[in-house]
PDB file of C-alpha atoms in Angstrom:
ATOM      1  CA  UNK A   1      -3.233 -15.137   6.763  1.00 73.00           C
ATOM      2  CA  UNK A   2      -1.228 -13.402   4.316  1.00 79.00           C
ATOM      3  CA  UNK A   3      -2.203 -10.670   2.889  1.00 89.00           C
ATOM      4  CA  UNK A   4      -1.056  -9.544  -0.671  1.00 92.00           C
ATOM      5  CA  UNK A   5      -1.703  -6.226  -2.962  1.00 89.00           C
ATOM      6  CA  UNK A   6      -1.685  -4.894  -6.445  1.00 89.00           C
ATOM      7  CA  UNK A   7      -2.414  -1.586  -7.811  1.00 85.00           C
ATOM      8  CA  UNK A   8      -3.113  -2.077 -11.592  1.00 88.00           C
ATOM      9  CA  UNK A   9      -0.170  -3.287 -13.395  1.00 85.00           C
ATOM     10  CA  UNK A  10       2.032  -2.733 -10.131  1.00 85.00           C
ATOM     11  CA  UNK A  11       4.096  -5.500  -8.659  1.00 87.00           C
ATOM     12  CA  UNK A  12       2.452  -7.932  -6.228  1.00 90.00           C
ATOM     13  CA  UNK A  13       3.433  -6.872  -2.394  1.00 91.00           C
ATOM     14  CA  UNK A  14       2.835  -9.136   0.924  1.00 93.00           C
ATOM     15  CA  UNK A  15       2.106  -6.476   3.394  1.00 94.00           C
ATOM     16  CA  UNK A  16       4.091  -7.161   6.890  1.00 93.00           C
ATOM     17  CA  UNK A  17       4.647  -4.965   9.745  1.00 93.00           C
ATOM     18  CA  UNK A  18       2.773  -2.053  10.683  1.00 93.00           C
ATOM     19  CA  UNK A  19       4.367   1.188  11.176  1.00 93.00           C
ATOM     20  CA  UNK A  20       2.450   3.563  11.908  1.00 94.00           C
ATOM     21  CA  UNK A  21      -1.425   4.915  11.558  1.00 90.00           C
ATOM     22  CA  UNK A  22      -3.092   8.487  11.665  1.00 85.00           C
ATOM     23  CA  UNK A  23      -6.320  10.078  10.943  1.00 81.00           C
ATOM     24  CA  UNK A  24      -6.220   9.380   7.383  1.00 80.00           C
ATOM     25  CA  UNK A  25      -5.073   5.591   7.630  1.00 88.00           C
ATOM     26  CA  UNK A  26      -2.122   3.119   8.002  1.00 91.00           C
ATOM     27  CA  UNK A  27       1.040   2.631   6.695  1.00 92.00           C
ATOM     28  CA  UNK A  28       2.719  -0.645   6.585  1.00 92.00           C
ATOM     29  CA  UNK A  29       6.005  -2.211   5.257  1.00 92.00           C
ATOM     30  CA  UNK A  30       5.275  -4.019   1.842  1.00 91.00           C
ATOM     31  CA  UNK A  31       7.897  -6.646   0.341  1.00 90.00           C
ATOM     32  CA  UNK A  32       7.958  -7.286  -3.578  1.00 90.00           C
ATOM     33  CA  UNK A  33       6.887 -11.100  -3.966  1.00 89.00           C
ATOM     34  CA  UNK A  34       8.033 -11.581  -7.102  1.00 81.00           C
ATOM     35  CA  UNK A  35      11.542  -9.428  -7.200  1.00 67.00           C
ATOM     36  CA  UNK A  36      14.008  -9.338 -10.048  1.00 72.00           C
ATOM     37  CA  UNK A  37      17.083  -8.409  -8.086  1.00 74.00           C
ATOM     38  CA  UNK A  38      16.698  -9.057  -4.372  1.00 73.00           C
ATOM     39  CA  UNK A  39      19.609  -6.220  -3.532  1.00 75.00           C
ATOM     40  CA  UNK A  40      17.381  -3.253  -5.891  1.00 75.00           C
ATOM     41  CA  UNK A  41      17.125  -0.867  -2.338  1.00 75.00           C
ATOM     42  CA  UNK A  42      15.401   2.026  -4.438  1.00 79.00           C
ATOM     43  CA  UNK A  43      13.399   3.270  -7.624  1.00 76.00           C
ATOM     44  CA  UNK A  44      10.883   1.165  -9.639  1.00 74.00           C
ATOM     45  CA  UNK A  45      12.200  -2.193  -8.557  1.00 76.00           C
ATOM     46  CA  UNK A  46      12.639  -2.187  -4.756  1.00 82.00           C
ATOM     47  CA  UNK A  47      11.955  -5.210  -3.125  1.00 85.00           C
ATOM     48  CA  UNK A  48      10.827  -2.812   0.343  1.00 87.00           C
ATOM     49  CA  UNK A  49       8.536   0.074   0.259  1.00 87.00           C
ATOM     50  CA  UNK A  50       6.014   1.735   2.203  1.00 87.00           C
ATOM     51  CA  UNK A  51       2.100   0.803   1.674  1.00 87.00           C
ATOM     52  CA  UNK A  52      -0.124   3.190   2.436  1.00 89.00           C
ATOM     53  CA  UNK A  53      -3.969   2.519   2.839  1.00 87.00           C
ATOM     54  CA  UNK A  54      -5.944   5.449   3.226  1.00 85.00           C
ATOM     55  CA  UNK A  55     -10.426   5.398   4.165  1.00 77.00           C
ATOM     56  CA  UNK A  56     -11.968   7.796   2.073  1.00 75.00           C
ATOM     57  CA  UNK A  57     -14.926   8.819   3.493  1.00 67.00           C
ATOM     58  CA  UNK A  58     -17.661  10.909   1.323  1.00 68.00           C
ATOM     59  CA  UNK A  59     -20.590  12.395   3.179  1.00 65.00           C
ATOM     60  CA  UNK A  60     -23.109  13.017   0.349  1.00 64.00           C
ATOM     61  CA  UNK A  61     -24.956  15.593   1.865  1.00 62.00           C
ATOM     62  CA  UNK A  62     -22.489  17.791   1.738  1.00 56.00           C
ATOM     63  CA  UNK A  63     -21.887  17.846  -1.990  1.00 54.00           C
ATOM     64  CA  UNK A  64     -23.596  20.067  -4.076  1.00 54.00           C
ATOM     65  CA  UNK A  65     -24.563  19.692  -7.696  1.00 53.00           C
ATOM     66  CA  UNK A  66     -24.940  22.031 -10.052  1.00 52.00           C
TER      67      UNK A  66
END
């Protein structure tokens, strides 16, 4: 299965390899499907960058509301 993401009007990544996870979540490397220039290393059009996916966990009884 592959697995692709999009953040609003961000590219489309396929997430690959996993490097890495922590108490907050997991960070994996993500490859630009749809890349204008395949050599763009850096900036708003890199083809690899990192993809981090984070649980957010809310315990409601510890909010207050005023």
């Amino acid at each position: 299965m592959v697995l692709q993401v999009q953040v609003e009007d961000s590219p489309v990544y396929r997430v690959e390899t996993k490097l890495g996870k922590g108490g907050f979540g997991q960070v994996y490397v993500g490859r630009r499907v749809s890349a204008v220039n395949k050599n763009e290393k850096a900036g708003a059009g890199a083809v690899e960058v990192y993809l981090g996916f984070f649980l957010i966990h809310i315990c409601l009884n510890d909010l207050s509301v005023i």
